[in-house]
Every structure is written in C-alpha cells, then in structure tokens.
Coordinates of N, CA, C and O in Angstrom, one line a residue:
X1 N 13.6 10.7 -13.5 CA 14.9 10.9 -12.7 C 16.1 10.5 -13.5 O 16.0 9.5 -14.1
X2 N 17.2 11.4 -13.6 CA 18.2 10.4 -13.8 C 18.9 9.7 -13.5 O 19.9 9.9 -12.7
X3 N 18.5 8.7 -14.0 CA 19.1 6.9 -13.3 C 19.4 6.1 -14.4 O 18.6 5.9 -15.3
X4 N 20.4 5.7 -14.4 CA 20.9 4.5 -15.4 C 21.0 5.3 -17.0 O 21.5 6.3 -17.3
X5 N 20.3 4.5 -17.5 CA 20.5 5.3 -19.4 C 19.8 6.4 -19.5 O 20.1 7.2 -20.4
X6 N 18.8 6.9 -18.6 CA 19.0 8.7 -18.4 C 19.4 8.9 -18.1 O 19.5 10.1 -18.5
X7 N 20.4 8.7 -16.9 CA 21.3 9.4 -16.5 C 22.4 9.8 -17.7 O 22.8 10.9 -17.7
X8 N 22.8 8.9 -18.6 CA 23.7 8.8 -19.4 C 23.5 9.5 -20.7 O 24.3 9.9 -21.5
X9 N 21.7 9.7 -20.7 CA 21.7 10.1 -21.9 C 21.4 11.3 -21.4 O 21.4 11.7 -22.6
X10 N 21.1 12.2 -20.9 CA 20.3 13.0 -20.0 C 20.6 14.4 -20.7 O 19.9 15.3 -20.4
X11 N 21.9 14.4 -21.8 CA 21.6 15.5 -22.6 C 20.6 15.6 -24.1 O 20.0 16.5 -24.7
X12 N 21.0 14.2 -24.2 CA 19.4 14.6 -25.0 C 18.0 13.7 -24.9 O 17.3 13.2 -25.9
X13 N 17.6 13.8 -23.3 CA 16.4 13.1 -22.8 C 15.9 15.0 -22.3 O 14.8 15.5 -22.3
X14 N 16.7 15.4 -22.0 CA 16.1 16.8 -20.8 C 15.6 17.4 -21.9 O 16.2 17.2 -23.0
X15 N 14.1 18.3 -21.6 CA 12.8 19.1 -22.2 C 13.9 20.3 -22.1 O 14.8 20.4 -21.3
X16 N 13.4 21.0 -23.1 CA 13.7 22.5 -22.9 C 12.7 23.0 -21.8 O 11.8 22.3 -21.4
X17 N 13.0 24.4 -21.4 CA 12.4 24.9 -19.8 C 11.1 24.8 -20.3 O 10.4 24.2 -19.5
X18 N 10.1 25.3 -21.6 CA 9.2 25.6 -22.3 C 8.4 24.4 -22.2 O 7.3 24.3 -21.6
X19 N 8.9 23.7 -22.9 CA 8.3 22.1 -22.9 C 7.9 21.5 -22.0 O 6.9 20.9 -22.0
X20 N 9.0 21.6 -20.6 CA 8.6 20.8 -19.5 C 7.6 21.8 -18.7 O 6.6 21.2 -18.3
X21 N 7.6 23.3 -18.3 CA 6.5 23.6 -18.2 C 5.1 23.7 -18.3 O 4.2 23.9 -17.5
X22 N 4.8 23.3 -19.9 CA 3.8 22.7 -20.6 C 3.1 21.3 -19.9 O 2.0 21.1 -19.6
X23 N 4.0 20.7 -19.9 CA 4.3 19.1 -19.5 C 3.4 19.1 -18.2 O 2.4 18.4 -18.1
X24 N 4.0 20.1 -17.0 CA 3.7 20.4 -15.7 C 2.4 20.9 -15.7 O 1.4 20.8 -15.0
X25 N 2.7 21.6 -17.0 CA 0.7 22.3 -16.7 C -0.1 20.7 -16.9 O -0.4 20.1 -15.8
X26 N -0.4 20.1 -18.0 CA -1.0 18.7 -18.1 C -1.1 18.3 -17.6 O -2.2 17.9 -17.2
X27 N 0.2 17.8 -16.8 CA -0.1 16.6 -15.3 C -1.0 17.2 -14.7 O -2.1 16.8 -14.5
X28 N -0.5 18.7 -14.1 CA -1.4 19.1 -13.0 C -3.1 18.7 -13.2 O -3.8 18.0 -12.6
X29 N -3.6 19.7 -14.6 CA -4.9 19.1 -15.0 C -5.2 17.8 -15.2 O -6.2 17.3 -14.7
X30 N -4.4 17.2 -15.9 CA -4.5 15.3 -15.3 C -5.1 14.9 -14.0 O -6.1 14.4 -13.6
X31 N -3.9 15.5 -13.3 CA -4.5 15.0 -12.1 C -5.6 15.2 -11.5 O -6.2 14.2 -11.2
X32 N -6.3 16.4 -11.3 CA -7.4 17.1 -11.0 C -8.7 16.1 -11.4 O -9.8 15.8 -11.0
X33 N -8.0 16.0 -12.4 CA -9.2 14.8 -13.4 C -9.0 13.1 -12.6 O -9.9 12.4 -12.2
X34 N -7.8 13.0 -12.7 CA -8.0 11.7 -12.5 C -7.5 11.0 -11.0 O -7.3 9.9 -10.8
X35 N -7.5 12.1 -10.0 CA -7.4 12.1 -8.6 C -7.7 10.8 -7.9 O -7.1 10.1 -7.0
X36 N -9.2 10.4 -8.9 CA -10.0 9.1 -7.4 C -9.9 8.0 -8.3 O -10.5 6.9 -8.2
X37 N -8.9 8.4 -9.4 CA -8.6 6.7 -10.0 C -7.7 6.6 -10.2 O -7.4 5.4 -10.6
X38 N -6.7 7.4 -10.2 CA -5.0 6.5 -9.9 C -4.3 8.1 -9.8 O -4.8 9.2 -10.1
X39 N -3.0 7.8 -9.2 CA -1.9 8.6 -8.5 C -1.3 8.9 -9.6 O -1.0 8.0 -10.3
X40 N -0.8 10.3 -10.1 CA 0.2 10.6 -10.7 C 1.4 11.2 -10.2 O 1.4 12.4 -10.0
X41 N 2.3 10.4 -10.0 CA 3.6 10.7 -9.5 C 4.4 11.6 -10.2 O 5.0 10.7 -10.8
X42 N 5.0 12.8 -10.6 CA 6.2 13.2 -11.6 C 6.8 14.6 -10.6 O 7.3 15.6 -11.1
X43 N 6.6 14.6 -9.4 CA 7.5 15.4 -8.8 C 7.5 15.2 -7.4 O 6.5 15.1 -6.7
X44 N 8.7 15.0 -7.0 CA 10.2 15.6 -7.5 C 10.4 15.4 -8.7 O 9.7 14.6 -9.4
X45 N 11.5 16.4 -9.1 CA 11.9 16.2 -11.0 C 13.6 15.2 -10.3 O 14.2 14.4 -10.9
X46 N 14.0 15.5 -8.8 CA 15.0 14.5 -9.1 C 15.6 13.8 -7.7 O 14.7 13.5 -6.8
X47 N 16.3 13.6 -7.5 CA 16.6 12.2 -6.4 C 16.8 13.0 -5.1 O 16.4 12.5 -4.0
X48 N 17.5 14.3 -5.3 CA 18.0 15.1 -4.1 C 16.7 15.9 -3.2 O 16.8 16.2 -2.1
X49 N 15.6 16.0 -4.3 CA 14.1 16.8 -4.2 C 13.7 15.7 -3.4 O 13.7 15.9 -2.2
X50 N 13.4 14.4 -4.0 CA 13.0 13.4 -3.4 C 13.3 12.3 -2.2 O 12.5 11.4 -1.8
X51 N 14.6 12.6 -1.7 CA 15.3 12.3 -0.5 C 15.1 13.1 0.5 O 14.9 12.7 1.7
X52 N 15.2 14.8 -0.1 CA 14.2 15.8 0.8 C 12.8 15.3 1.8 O 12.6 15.1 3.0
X53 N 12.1 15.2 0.8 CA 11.2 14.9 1.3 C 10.3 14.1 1.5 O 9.1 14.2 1.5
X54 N 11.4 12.6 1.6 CA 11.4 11.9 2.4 C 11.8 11.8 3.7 O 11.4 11.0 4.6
X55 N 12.8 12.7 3.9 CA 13.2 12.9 5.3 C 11.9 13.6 6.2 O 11.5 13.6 7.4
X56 N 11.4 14.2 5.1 CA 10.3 15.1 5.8 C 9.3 14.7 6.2 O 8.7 15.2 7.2
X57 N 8.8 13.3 5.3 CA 7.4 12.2 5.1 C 8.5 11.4 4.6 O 9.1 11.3 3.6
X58 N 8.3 10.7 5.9 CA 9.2 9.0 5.2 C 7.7 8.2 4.5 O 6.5 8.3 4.8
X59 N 8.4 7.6 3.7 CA 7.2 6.7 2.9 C 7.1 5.7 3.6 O 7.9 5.0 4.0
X60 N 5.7 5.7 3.7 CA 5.3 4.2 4.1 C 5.2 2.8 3.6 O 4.3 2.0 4.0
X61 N 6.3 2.6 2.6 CA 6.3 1.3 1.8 C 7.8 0.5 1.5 O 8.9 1.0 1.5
X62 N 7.6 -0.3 1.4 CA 8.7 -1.2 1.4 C 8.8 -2.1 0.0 O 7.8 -2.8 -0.4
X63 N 9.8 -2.0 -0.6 CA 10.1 -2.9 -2.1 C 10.9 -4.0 -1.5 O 11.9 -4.0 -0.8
X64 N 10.3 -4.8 -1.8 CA 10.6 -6.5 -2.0 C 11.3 -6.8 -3.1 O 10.6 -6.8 -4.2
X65 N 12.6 -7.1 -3.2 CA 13.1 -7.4 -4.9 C 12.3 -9.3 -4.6 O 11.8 -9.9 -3.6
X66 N 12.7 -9.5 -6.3 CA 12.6 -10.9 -6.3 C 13.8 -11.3 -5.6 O 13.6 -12.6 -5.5
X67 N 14.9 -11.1 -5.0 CA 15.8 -12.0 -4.2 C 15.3 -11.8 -3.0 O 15.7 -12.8 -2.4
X68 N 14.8 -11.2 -2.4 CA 14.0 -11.0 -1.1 C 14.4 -9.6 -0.2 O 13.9 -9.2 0.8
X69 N 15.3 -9.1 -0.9 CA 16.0 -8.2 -0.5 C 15.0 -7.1 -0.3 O 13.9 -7.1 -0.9
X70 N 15.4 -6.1 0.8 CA 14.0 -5.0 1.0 C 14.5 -3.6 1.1 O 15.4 -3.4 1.9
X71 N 14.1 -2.5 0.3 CA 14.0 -1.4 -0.2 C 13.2 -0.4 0.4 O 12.1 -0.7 0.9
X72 N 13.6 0.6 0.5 CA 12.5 1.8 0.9 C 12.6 2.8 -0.2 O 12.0 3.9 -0.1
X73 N 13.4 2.3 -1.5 CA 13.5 3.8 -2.2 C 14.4 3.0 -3.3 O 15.6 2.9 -3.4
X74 N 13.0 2.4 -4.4 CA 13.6 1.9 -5.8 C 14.7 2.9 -6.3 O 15.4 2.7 -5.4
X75 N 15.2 3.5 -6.8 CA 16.3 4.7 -7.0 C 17.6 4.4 -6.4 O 18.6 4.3 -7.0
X76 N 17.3 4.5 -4.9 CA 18.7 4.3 -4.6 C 18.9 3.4 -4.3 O 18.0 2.6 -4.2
X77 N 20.8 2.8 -4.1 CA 21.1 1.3 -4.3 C 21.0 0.5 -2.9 O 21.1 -0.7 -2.8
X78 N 20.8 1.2 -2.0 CA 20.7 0.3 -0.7 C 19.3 -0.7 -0.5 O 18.2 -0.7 -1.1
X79 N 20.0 -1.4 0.7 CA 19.2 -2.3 1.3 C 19.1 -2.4 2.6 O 20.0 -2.5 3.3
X80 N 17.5 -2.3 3.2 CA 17.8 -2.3 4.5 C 17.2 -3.5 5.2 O 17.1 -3.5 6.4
X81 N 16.9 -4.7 4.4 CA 16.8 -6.0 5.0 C 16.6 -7.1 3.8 O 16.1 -6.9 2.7
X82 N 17.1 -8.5 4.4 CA 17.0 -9.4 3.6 C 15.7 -10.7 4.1 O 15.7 -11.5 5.0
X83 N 14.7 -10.5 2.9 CA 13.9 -11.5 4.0 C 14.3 -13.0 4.0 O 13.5 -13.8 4.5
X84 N 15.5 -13.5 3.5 CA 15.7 -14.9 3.3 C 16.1 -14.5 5.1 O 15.5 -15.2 5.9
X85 N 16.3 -14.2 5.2 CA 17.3 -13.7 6.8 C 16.1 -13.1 7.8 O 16.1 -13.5 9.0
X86 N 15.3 -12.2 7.3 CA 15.2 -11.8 8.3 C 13.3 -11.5 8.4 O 12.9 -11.2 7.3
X87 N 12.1 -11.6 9.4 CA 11.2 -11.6 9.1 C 10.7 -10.3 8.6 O 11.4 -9.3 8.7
X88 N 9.0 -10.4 8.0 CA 8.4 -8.9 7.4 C 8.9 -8.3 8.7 O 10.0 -7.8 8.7
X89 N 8.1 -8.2 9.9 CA 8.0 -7.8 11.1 C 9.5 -6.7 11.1 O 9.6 -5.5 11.1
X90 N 10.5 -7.8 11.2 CA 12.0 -6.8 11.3 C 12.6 -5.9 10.5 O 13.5 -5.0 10.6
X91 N 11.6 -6.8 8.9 CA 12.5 -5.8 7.9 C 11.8 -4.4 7.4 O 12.3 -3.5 6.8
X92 N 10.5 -4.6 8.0 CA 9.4 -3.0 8.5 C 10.2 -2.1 9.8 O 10.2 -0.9 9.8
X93 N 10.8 -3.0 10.9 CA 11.6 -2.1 11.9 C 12.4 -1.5 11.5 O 12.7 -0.5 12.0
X94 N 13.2 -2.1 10.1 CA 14.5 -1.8 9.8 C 14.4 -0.4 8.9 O 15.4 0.1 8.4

C-alpha cells in the first residue's frame, strides 16, 4: 500500500503492469499451495479497495498499540478506543 516512504517513494517502488501481473500470478499459486499453513494477504493493491471492502466484511480484529490505544485498520490513522480508559468489552463495542 502506499503509506509513509512508499507513499513517497511510490515512483520508483510501483512494478511495471508486466511485473506486477507476474507477481499476481505467484501469489495466487502460492496460495493454493500454502492455504492450510498461513494466509497470504496482497489484495487490495490499495487503501480505497480496502476500505471498500471492509464496509462490505468489517474485520473482525482489533490492533492494540503498545500505548493501549485500539485500531481496526493499521493503515489508517484513527482510533476508536483507549484501553488505559476504557475496557476490552467497550473497546470491541466501539
């Protein structure tokens, strides 16, 4: 995604169309292969894809920073509870 120093550098981090299709074909066969021992994440290619569809399938997980702060979406900058403040119980309602 671009975020932070890809975002910045993002003209010369982005694949040509060739490359990254290549790239797409692997993962996919990766995956196929490696399905029942770990998750391969790489799409969405970007934040707007992935906001999509999370509105569509909200995730079911919650980021805890080390300040206690709680997250539903490492990427973007919000916060939707603080556990010095507030319990798991409310910051899962939130």
């Amino acid at each position: 995604m671009r975020l932070g120093t890809a975002a910045r550098l993002w003209d010369n981090l982005q694949p040509a169309v060739d490359k990254y299709c290549k790239l797409l074909g692997m993962l996919d066969r990766k995956k196929r292969v490696l399905e029942r021992e770990m998750e391969l994440c790489y799409i969405p290619f970007s934040i707007e894809d992935g906001l999509r569809g999370s509105l569509e399938n909200p995730p079911a997980t919650m980021l805890v920073l080390p300040n206690g702060w709680v997250k539903v979406a490492a990427a973007l900058p919000y916060t939707c509870a603080d556990l010095r403040r507030k319990t798991l119980a409310e910051a899962w309602q939130a």
